[in-house]
mmCIF file of C-alpha atoms in Angstrom:
data_model
loop_
_atom_site.group_PDB
_atom_site.id
_atom_site.type_symbol
_atom_site.label_atom_id
_atom_site.label_comp_id
_atom_site.label_asym_id
_atom_site.label_seq_id
_atom_site.Cartn_x
_atom_site.Cartn_y
_atom_site.Cartn_z
ATOM 1 C CA MET A 1 -26.178 4.048 -9.280
ATOM 2 C CA THR A 2 -29.276 5.246 -7.209
ATOM 3 C CA GLN A 3 -31.484 6.069 -10.265
ATOM 4 C CA ALA A 4 -35.015 4.672 -9.546
ATOM 5 C CA VAL A 5 -36.052 4.161 -13.134
ATOM 6 C CA PRO A 6 -37.950 1.014 -14.402
ATOM 7 C CA ALA A 7 -35.684 -1.621 -16.154
ATOM 8 C CA PRO A 8 -35.626 -0.737 -19.735
ATOM 9 C CA PRO A 9 -35.599 -3.672 -22.420
ATOM 10 C CA LEU A 10 -32.295 -5.196 -23.283
ATOM 11 C CA HIS A 11 -30.970 -3.574 -26.522
ATOM 12 C CA PRO A 12 -30.980 -5.661 -29.454
ATOM 13 C CA ASP A 13 -27.287 -5.498 -29.820
ATOM 14 C CA VAL A 14 -26.798 -7.220 -26.705
ATOM 15 C CA LEU A 15 -29.480 -9.936 -26.564
ATOM 16 C CA ALA A 16 -26.853 -12.749 -27.488
ATOM 17 C CA LEU A 17 -25.121 -11.785 -24.184
ATOM 18 C CA ALA A 18 -28.147 -11.914 -22.167
ATOM 19 C CA GLY A 19 -27.116 -14.971 -20.602
ATOM 20 C CA LEU A 20 -24.240 -12.951 -18.899
ATOM 21 C CA LEU A 21 -26.565 -10.847 -16.972
ATOM 22 C CA GLY A 22 -26.653 -11.344 -13.446
ATOM 23 C CA THR A 23 -24.493 -11.668 -10.206
ATOM 24 C CA TRP A 24 -21.632 -14.596 -10.226
ATOM 25 C CA GLN A 25 -19.838 -15.949 -7.564
ATOM 26 C CA GLY A 26 -17.258 -18.660 -7.251
ATOM 27 C CA GLU A 27 -13.583 -19.578 -6.986
ATOM 28 C CA GLY A 28 -10.466 -19.482 -9.164
ATOM 29 C CA ALA A 29 -6.694 -20.077 -9.046
ATOM 30 C CA GLY A 30 -3.890 -17.953 -10.408
ATOM 31 C CA GLU A 31 -0.406 -18.772 -11.385
ATOM 32 C CA TYR A 32 2.378 -16.891 -13.107
ATOM 33 C CA PRO A 33 6.288 -17.683 -13.630
ATOM 34 C CA THR A 34 6.961 -14.076 -11.597
ATOM 35 C CA ILE A 35 4.681 -14.862 -8.549
ATOM 36 C CA ALA A 36 3.305 -17.691 -5.995
ATOM 37 C CA SER A 37 0.309 -19.342 -7.110
ATOM 38 C CA PHE A 38 -2.872 -18.313 -5.476
ATOM 39 C CA ARG A 39 -6.433 -19.050 -4.836
ATOM 40 C CA TYR A 40 -9.335 -16.589 -4.769
ATOM 41 C CA ARG A 41 -13.062 -15.985 -4.272
ATOM 42 C CA GLU A 42 -14.685 -13.883 -7.110
ATOM 43 C CA GLU A 43 -17.794 -11.788 -7.668
ATOM 44 C CA VAL A 44 -18.601 -10.603 -11.103
ATOM 45 C CA ARG A 45 -21.671 -8.337 -12.086
ATOM 46 C CA PHE A 46 -23.116 -7.767 -15.509
ATOM 47 C CA TRP A 47 -25.856 -5.375 -15.793
ATOM 48 C CA HIS A 48 -27.460 -3.110 -18.514
ATOM 49 C CA VAL A 49 -29.434 0.199 -18.702
ATOM 50 C CA GLY A 50 -30.924 -0.435 -22.178
ATOM 51 C CA LYS A 51 -28.236 0.685 -24.368
ATOM 52 C CA PRO A 52 -26.250 -1.534 -26.900
ATOM 53 C CA PHE A 53 -23.622 -2.563 -24.104
ATOM 54 C CA LEU A 54 -23.454 -4.684 -20.742
ATOM 55 C CA ALA A 55 -21.784 -2.955 -17.969
ATOM 56 C CA TYR A 56 -19.270 -5.218 -16.159
ATOM 57 C CA ALA A 57 -17.542 -5.148 -12.777
ATOM 58 C CA GLN A 58 -15.561 -7.939 -10.950
ATOM 59 C CA ARG A 59 -13.696 -8.403 -7.702
ATOM 60 C CA THR A 60 -11.460 -10.821 -6.120
ATOM 61 C CA TRP A 61 -10.679 -11.773 -2.546
ATOM 62 C CA ALA A 62 -7.936 -14.008 -1.206
ATOM 63 C CA LEU A 63 -9.087 -17.402 -0.370
ATOM 64 C CA ASP A 64 -6.997 -17.787 2.681
ATOM 65 C CA ASP A 65 -7.513 -14.378 4.511
ATOM 66 C CA GLY A 66 -10.150 -12.440 2.580
ATOM 67 C CA ARG A 67 -8.029 -9.552 1.694
ATOM 68 C CA PRO A 68 -9.044 -7.909 -1.615
ATOM 69 C CA LEU A 69 -6.867 -8.808 -4.553
ATOM 70 C CA HIS A 70 -7.829 -7.603 -7.981
ATOM 71 C CA ALA A 71 -10.754 -5.494 -9.338
ATOM 72 C CA GLU A 72 -11.662 -4.601 -13.096
ATOM 73 C CA THR A 73 -14.383 -2.753 -14.459
ATOM 74 C CA GLY A 74 -15.582 -1.810 -17.910
ATOM 75 C CA TYR A 75 -18.296 -2.581 -20.668
ATOM 76 C CA TRP A 76 -19.087 -5.354 -23.145
ATOM 77 C CA ARG A 77 -20.418 -4.279 -26.705
ATOM 78 C CA GLY A 78 -22.477 -6.650 -28.744
ATOM 79 C CA ARG A 79 -21.825 -6.249 -32.538
ATOM 80 C CA PRO A 80 -23.515 -7.905 -35.541
ATOM 81 C CA GLY A 81 -22.747 -11.340 -36.507
ATOM 82 C CA GLY A 82 -21.770 -12.514 -32.741
ATOM 83 C CA ALA A 83 -18.869 -10.063 -32.625
ATOM 84 C CA VAL A 84 -18.114 -8.929 -29.133
ATOM 85 C CA GLU A 85 -16.105 -5.917 -27.944
ATOM 86 C CA VAL A 86 -14.712 -5.254 -24.433
ATOM 87 C CA VAL A 87 -13.011 -2.404 -22.907
ATOM 88 C CA LEU A 88 -11.700 -2.649 -19.296
ATOM 89 C CA ALA A 89 -10.014 -0.792 -16.601
ATOM 90 C CA HIS A 90 -7.864 -2.096 -13.918
ATOM 91 C CA PRO A 91 -6.780 -0.631 -10.784
ATOM 92 C CA THR A 92 -3.084 -1.436 -11.492
ATOM 93 C CA GLY A 93 -3.069 1.130 -13.930
ATOM 94 C CA ILE A 94 -3.834 -0.998 -16.996
ATOM 95 C CA VAL A 95 -6.700 -0.443 -19.682
ATOM 96 C CA GLU A 96 -7.377 -3.154 -22.112
ATOM 97 C CA VAL A 97 -9.531 -3.361 -25.467
ATOM 98 C CA LEU A 98 -10.510 -7.154 -26.342
ATOM 99 C CA GLU A 99 -12.330 -8.061 -29.532
ATOM 100 C CA GLY A 100 -13.543 -11.658 -30.073
ATOM 101 C CA ARG A 101 -16.762 -13.632 -30.879
ATOM 102 C CA LEU A 102 -19.619 -15.396 -29.334
ATOM 103 C CA GLU A 103 -19.665 -18.925 -30.600
ATOM 104 C CA ALA A 104 -23.000 -21.218 -30.994
ATOM 105 C CA PRO A 105 -23.040 -23.996 -28.338
ATOM 106 C CA ARG A 106 -21.210 -27.059 -30.037
ATOM 107 C CA SER A 107 -24.193 -29.336 -28.747
ATOM 108 C CA ALA A 108 -27.677 -29.056 -27.475
ATOM 109 C CA GLY A 109 -27.568 -27.768 -24.093
ATOM 110 C CA GLY A 110 -23.863 -27.065 -24.272
ATOM 111 C CA ARG A 111 -21.930 -24.087 -23.106
ATOM 112 C CA ARG A 112 -21.408 -21.028 -25.289
ATOM 113 C CA ARG A 113 -18.008 -19.882 -25.844
ATOM 114 C CA ILE A 114 -16.742 -16.311 -26.060
ATOM 115 C CA GLU A 115 -13.168 -15.896 -26.999
ATOM 116 C CA LEU A 116 -11.482 -12.605 -26.689
ATOM 117 C CA GLY A 117 -8.122 -11.382 -27.384
ATOM 118 C CA SER A 118 -6.415 -7.913 -26.540
ATOM 119 C CA THR A 119 -6.153 -5.456 -29.526
ATOM 120 C CA ALA A 120 -4.685 -2.785 -27.346
ATOM 121 C CA ILE A 121 -3.234 -2.578 -23.898
ATOM 122 C CA ALA A 122 -2.038 0.744 -22.295
ATOM 123 C CA ARG A 123 -0.951 1.976 -19.101
ATOM 124 C CA THR A 124 -0.050 4.517 -16.489
ATOM 125 C CA GLY A 125 3.535 5.600 -15.945
ATOM 126 C CA SER A 126 3.782 3.351 -12.532
ATOM 127 C CA ALA A 127 1.965 0.337 -13.996
ATOM 128 C CA LYS A 128 3.600 -3.033 -14.892
ATOM 129 C CA GLU A 129 4.198 -3.974 -18.631
ATOM 130 C CA VAL A 130 1.311 -6.164 -19.966
ATOM 131 C CA SER A 131 1.665 -6.762 -23.601
ATOM 132 C CA GLU A 132 -1.254 -9.378 -24.632
ATOM 133 C CA LEU A 133 -4.405 -10.785 -23.009
ATOM 134 C CA ARG A 134 -6.498 -13.719 -23.961
ATOM 135 C CA ARG A 135 -9.642 -14.434 -22.081
ATOM 136 C CA VAL A 136 -11.891 -17.298 -22.898
ATOM 137 C CA PHE A 137 -15.345 -17.673 -21.317
ATOM 138 C CA GLU A 138 -17.868 -20.394 -21.108
ATOM 139 C CA LEU A 139 -21.289 -19.698 -20.393
ATOM 140 C CA GLY A 140 -23.649 -22.412 -19.435
ATOM 141 C CA ASP A 141 -26.979 -22.836 -17.489
ATOM 142 C CA GLY A 142 -26.031 -20.762 -14.378
ATOM 143 C CA VAL A 143 -22.448 -21.438 -14.607
ATOM 144 C CA LEU A 144 -19.632 -19.210 -16.195
ATOM 145 C CA ALA A 145 -16.233 -20.432 -16.269
ATOM 146 C CA TYR A 146 -13.094 -18.529 -17.731
ATOM 147 C CA THR A 147 -9.649 -18.544 -18.385
ATOM 148 C CA LEU A 148 -7.160 -15.737 -18.840
ATOM 149 C CA ALA A 149 -3.738 -16.035 -20.464
ATOM 150 C CA MET A 150 -1.459 -13.109 -20.227
ATOM 151 C CA ALA A 151 2.080 -11.861 -21.488
ATOM 152 C CA ALA A 152 3.539 -9.547 -18.904
ATOM 153 C CA VAL A 153 6.712 -8.358 -17.375
ATOM 154 C CA GLY A 154 8.704 -10.098 -20.061
ATOM 155 C CA GLN A 155 7.094 -13.281 -19.943
ATOM 156 C CA PRO A 156 5.548 -14.988 -22.992
ATOM 157 C CA LEU A 157 1.858 -15.307 -23.232
ATOM 158 C CA ARG A 158 0.704 -18.245 -20.777
ATOM 159 C CA HIS A 159 -1.973 -19.395 -18.414
ATOM 160 C CA HIS A 160 -2.564 -17.113 -15.554
ATOM 161 C CA LEU A 161 -6.154 -17.541 -14.378
ATOM 162 C CA ALA A 162 -9.020 -20.029 -14.164
ATOM 163 C CA ALA A 163 -12.358 -19.769 -12.459
ATOM 164 C CA GLU A 164 -15.918 -21.157 -12.320
ATOM 165 C CA LEU A 165 -18.387 -19.029 -11.097
ATOM 166 C CA HIS A 166 -22.438 -19.561 -10.442
ATOM 167 C CA ARG A 167 -25.033 -17.111 -10.639
ATOM 168 C CA THR A 168 -26.327 -15.878 -7.395
ATOM 169 C CA GLY A 169 -28.791 -13.527 -8.188
ATOM 170 C CA PRO A 170 -29.658 -10.605 -10.377
ATOM 171 C CA ALA A 171 -27.258 -7.765 -11.447
ATOM 172 C CA MET B 1 -20.529 -5.449 -4.738
ATOM 173 C CA THR B 2 -22.364 -7.519 -2.038
ATOM 174 C CA GLN B 3 -19.497 -7.960 0.368
ATOM 175 C CA ALA B 4 -20.328 -7.197 3.807
ATOM 176 C CA VAL B 5 -16.881 -6.234 5.343
ATOM 177 C CA PRO B 6 -16.001 -3.435 7.878
ATOM 178 C CA ALA B 7 -14.794 -0.231 5.807
ATOM 179 C CA PRO B 8 -10.915 -0.334 5.859
ATOM 180 C CA PRO B 9 -8.820 2.696 6.438
ATOM 181 C CA LEU B 10 -7.954 4.769 3.611
ATOM 182 C CA HIS B 11 -4.761 3.745 1.842
ATOM 183 C CA PRO B 12 -1.967 6.351 2.433
ATOM 184 C CA ASP B 13 -1.492 6.829 -1.244
ATOM 185 C CA VAL B 14 -4.902 8.208 -1.793
ATOM 186 C CA LEU B 15 -5.137 10.349 1.385
ATOM 187 C CA ALA B 16 -4.775 13.513 -0.813
ATOM 188 C CA LEU B 17 -7.628 12.326 -2.791
ATOM 189 C CA ALA B 18 -10.056 11.648 0.122
ATOM 190 C CA GLY B 19 -11.944 14.790 -0.850
ATOM 191 C CA LEU B 20 -13.340 12.975 -3.741
ATOM 192 C CA LEU B 21 -15.026 10.111 -1.999
ATOM 193 C CA GLY B 22 -18.763 9.985 -1.877
ATOM 194 C CA THR B 23 -21.917 10.154 -4.456
ATOM 195 C CA TRP B 24 -21.893 13.496 -6.389
ATOM 196 C CA GLN B 25 -24.881 14.816 -8.290
ATOM 197 C CA GLY B 26 -25.403 17.856 -10.551
ATOM 198 C CA GLU B 27 -25.703 19.187 -14.063
ATOM 199 C CA GLY B 28 -23.642 20.100 -17.001
ATOM 200 C CA ALA B 29 -23.686 21.169 -20.529
ATOM 201 C CA GLY B 30 -22.039 19.674 -23.668
ATOM 202 C CA GLU B 31 -20.867 21.135 -27.202
ATOM 203 C CA TYR B 32 -18.800 19.949 -29.801
ATOM 204 C CA PRO B 33 -18.747 21.013 -33.659
ATOM 205 C CA THR B 34 -19.894 17.821 -34.623
ATOM 206 C CA ILE B 35 -23.190 17.488 -32.541
ATOM 207 C CA ALA B 36 -26.004 19.619 -31.094
ATOM 208 C CA SER B 37 -25.421 21.137 -27.695
ATOM 209 C CA PHE B 38 -26.944 19.318 -24.919
ATOM 210 C CA ARG B 39 -27.599 19.513 -20.981
ATOM 211 C CA TYR B 40 -27.239 16.706 -19.020
ATOM 212 C CA ARG B 41 -27.826 15.484 -15.304
ATOM 213 C CA GLU B 42 -24.931 13.650 -13.680
ATOM 214 C CA GLU B 43 -24.028 11.233 -10.990
ATOM 215 C CA VAL B 44 -20.444 10.466 -9.884
ATOM 216 C CA ARG B 45 -19.386 7.975 -7.167
ATOM 217 C CA PHE B 46 -15.733 7.569 -5.752
ATOM 218 C CA TRP B 47 -15.441 4.859 -3.183
ATOM 219 C CA HIS B 48 -12.457 2.843 -1.983
ATOM 220 C CA VAL B 49 -11.614 -0.643 -0.718
ATOM 221 C CA GLY B 50 -8.416 0.127 1.479
ATOM 222 C CA LYS B 51 -6.007 -0.117 -1.623
ATOM 223 C CA PRO B 52 -4.008 2.563 -3.311
ATOM 224 C CA PHE B 53 -6.818 3.666 -5.521
ATOM 225 C CA LEU B 54 -10.176 5.178 -5.467
ATOM 226 C CA ALA B 55 -12.571 3.299 -7.643
ATOM 227 C CA TYR B 56 -14.860 5.697 -9.855
ATOM 228 C CA ALA B 57 -18.043 5.404 -11.764
ATOM 229 C CA GLN B 58 -20.152 8.108 -13.585
ATOM 230 C CA ARG B 59 -23.420 8.180 -15.403
ATOM 231 C CA THR B 60 -25.235 11.059 -17.339
ATOM 232 C CA TRP B 61 -29.000 11.545 -18.357
ATOM 233 C CA ALA B 62 -30.467 13.937 -20.787
ATOM 234 C CA LEU B 63 -32.039 16.830 -18.982
ATOM 235 C CA ASP B 64 -35.190 17.104 -21.213
ATOM 236 C CA ASP B 65 -36.389 13.531 -21.148
ATOM 237 C CA GLY B 66 -33.964 11.569 -18.787
ATOM 238 C CA ARG B 67 -32.858 9.117 -21.173
ATOM 239 C CA PRO B 68 -29.394 7.654 -20.383
ATOM 240 C CA LEU B 69 -26.630 9.485 -22.202
ATOM 241 C CA HIS B 70 -22.888 8.805 -21.085
ATOM 242 C CA ALA B 71 -21.038 6.597 -18.568
ATOM 243 C CA GLU B 72 -17.779 5.600 -17.658
ATOM 244 C CA THR B 73 -15.798 3.679 -15.100
ATOM 245 C CA GLY B 74 -12.387 3.281 -13.760
ATOM 246 C CA TYR B 75 -9.805 3.985 -11.101
ATOM 247 C CA TRP B 76 -7.903 6.810 -9.814
ATOM 248 C CA ARG B 77 -4.164 6.103 -8.278
ATOM 249 C CA GLY B 78 -2.760 8.399 -6.002
ATOM 250 C CA ARG B 79 1.092 8.630 -6.442
ATOM 251 C CA PRO B 80 3.928 10.266 -4.606
ATOM 252 C CA GLY B 81 4.122 14.179 -4.652
ATOM 253 C CA GLY B 82 0.535 14.677 -5.826
ATOM 254 C CA ALA B 83 0.680 12.925 -9.082
ATOM 255 C CA VAL B 84 -2.502 11.210 -10.007
ATOM 256 C CA GLU B 85 -2.920 8.441 -12.576
ATOM 257 C CA VAL B 86 -6.551 7.578 -13.951
ATOM 258 C CA VAL B 87 -7.616 4.505 -16.113
ATOM 259 C CA LEU B 88 -11.315 4.787 -17.515
ATOM 260 C CA ALA B 89 -13.350 2.630 -19.967
ATOM 261 C CA HIS B 90 -16.255 3.959 -21.758
ATOM 262 C CA PRO B 91 -19.003 1.854 -23.364
ATOM 263 C CA THR B 92 -18.595 3.654 -26.534
ATOM 264 C CA GLY B 93 -15.595 1.456 -26.914
ATOM 265 C CA ILE B 94 -12.904 3.992 -25.781
ATOM 266 C CA VAL B 95 -10.218 3.509 -22.939
ATOM 267 C CA GLU B 96 -8.158 6.302 -21.541
ATOM 268 C CA VAL B 97 -5.005 6.700 -19.648
ATOM 269 C CA LEU B 98 -4.647 10.071 -17.974
ATOM 270 C CA GLU B 99 -1.819 11.376 -15.672
ATOM 271 C CA GLY B 100 -1.686 14.594 -14.236
ATOM 272 C CA ARG B 101 -1.444 16.334 -10.468
ATOM 273 C CA LEU B 102 -3.281 17.481 -7.953
ATOM 274 C CA GLU B 103 -2.426 21.082 -6.830
ATOM 275 C CA ALA B 104 -2.523 22.656 -3.446
ATOM 276 C CA PRO B 105 -5.566 25.246 -2.978
ATOM 277 C CA ARG B 106 -4.380 28.626 -4.150
ATOM 278 C CA SER B 107 -6.063 30.515 -1.232
ATOM 279 C CA ALA B 108 -7.166 29.461 2.310
ATOM 280 C CA GLY B 109 -10.407 27.376 1.876
ATOM 281 C CA GLY B 110 -9.999 27.616 -2.134
ATOM 282 C CA ARG B 111 -10.702 24.943 -4.336
ATOM 283 C CA ARG B 112 -7.986 22.275 -5.083
ATOM 284 C CA ARG B 113 -7.423 21.644 -8.803
ATOM 285 C CA ILE B 114 -6.773 18.381 -10.643
ATOM 286 C CA GLU B 115 -5.171 18.623 -13.922
ATOM 287 C CA LEU B 116 -5.340 15.690 -16.104
ATOM 288 C CA GLY B 117 -4.050 14.855 -19.761
ATOM 289 C CA SER B 118 -4.497 11.724 -21.662
ATOM 290 C CA THR B 119 -1.226 9.841 -22.245
ATOM 291 C CA ALA B 120 -2.946 7.061 -24.033
ATOM 292 C CA ILE B 121 -6.355 6.377 -25.922
ATOM 293 C CA ALA B 122 -7.279 3.094 -27.519
ATOM 294 C CA ARG B 123 -10.474 1.812 -28.971
ATOM 295 C CA THR B 124 -12.374 -0.878 -30.002
ATOM 296 C CA GLY B 125 -12.846 -1.435 -34.189
ATOM 297 C CA SER B 126 -16.283 -0.008 -34.089
ATOM 298 C CA ALA B 127 -15.614 3.168 -31.702
ATOM 299 C CA LYS B 128 -15.185 6.644 -32.978
ATOM 300 C CA GLU B 129 -11.778 8.142 -33.131
ATOM 301 C CA VAL B 130 -10.802 10.178 -29.779
ATOM 302 C CA SER B 131 -7.115 11.292 -30.132
ATOM 303 C CA GLU B 132 -6.669 13.560 -27.006
ATOM 304 C CA LEU B 133 -8.491 14.523 -23.701
ATOM 305 C CA ARG B 134 -7.966 17.089 -21.133
ATOM 306 C CA ARG B 135 -9.980 17.029 -17.888
ATOM 307 C CA VAL B 136 -9.729 19.661 -14.991
ATOM 308 C CA PHE B 137 -11.514 19.077 -11.755
ATOM 309 C CA GLU B 138 -12.010 21.851 -8.979
ATOM 310 C CA LEU B 139 -12.757 20.115 -5.568
ATOM 311 C CA GLY B 140 -14.323 22.470 -2.839
ATOM 312 C CA ASP B 141 -16.188 21.982 0.309
ATOM 313 C CA GLY B 142 -19.059 19.550 -0.804
ATOM 314 C CA VAL B 143 -18.627 20.703 -4.581
ATOM 315 C CA LEU B 144 -16.818 19.224 -7.578
ATOM 316 C CA ALA B 145 -16.598 20.984 -10.709
ATOM 317 C CA TYR B 146 -14.852 19.731 -14.156
ATOM 318 C CA THR B 147 -14.363 20.709 -17.590
ATOM 319 C CA LEU B 148 -13.336 17.959 -20.394
ATOM 320 C CA ALA B 149 -11.795 19.294 -23.707
ATOM 321 C CA MET B 150 -11.512 16.856 -26.447
ATOM 322 C CA ALA B 151 -9.947 16.017 -29.853
ATOM 323 C CA ALA B 152 -11.992 13.589 -31.774
ATOM 324 C CA VAL B 153 -13.366 12.572 -35.156
ATOM 325 C CA GLY B 154 -10.896 14.828 -36.745
ATOM 326 C CA GLN B 155 -11.361 17.915 -34.677
ATOM 327 C CA PRO B 156 -8.704 19.617 -32.825
ATOM 328 C CA LEU B 157 -8.591 19.624 -29.013
ATOM 329 C CA ARG B 158 -11.459 21.923 -27.589
ATOM 330 C CA HIS B 159 -14.071 22.325 -24.953
ATOM 331 C CA HIS B 160 -16.628 19.786 -24.819
ATOM 332 C CA LEU B 161 -18.090 19.262 -21.233
ATOM 333 C CA ALA B 162 -18.578 21.363 -18.202
ATOM 334 C CA ALA B 163 -20.468 20.073 -15.014
ATOM 335 C CA GLU B 164 -20.591 21.233 -11.236
ATOM 336 C CA LEU B 165 -21.793 18.617 -8.739
ATOM 337 C CA HIS B 166 -22.605 18.620 -5.196
ATOM 338 C CA ARG B 167 -21.879 15.679 -2.699
ATOM 339 C CA THR B 168 -25.188 14.314 -1.950
ATOM 340 C CA GLY B 169 -24.028 11.205 -0.022
ATOM 341 C CA PRO B 170 -21.478 8.792 0.908
ATOM 342 C CA ALA B 171 -20.015 6.393 -1.695
#
């Protein structure tokens, strides 16, 4: 957006998620029983506007020829006690609602873990069926790794994506 | 996103929606039985990456003191025969799926009308209940007007928002 306003302070509800802010880039790998395995380049951005959520946008490109692959966009809401709520839209005609928690690091300097599971998934008439999503993020010092498991097109929940990203700049 | 790639051609599935592309700015007014009426400044962006959807992001600010109000983000999918599918996420913890149609102009040089109704709405545990949304857009030469009706927090479907925007730049 083109508004030139001073950066507001981070809202207290998303202080625990502050480590996500910025632009992240890296590579990942995808697999699923119904498709050929693939590798991708990814860019993720988290930013804020002083309200109790982080805005989120993600894009991926094929590692072989650079064609655009997936994208998704939405918001992460911080809630009391480490609870996290995420709402996302996908250009494939899917929306998802995820809920979960931000865990404390298991060791000094260790990565913080955010586990999210879908509580609702809806779709347009032309979209493929997706019935469950589980996303696990691990946030370290300048590194963000995630895995995604999916139940879709008649398949049970199983591993679909894994990527590791590095912070390359501000949001 | 920071990818410096040449702009790809518009995907044929979204040719009918090409008139939406760009950055739009203007003002609107909101009302609902449960809140005080308000006026807002709005910025809307539609852009594309060569795939069969337009990406969409919107923000509003209070007209009186400039504080950020609403935001939403998602994708518009063009389908055969003028059908349109929209998936959106809201930072209030709501996701919506809309389906509808792009109508031909009723007169030469007239505005094109896009009527969309919610087919699914889902939300996080902390979000307010929204049970139905209807959005009508009217797209003219450099002007985009819309109305939004909403059933929420126990109220029946009724008028909530109206705005008129003007194209102020590319996406």
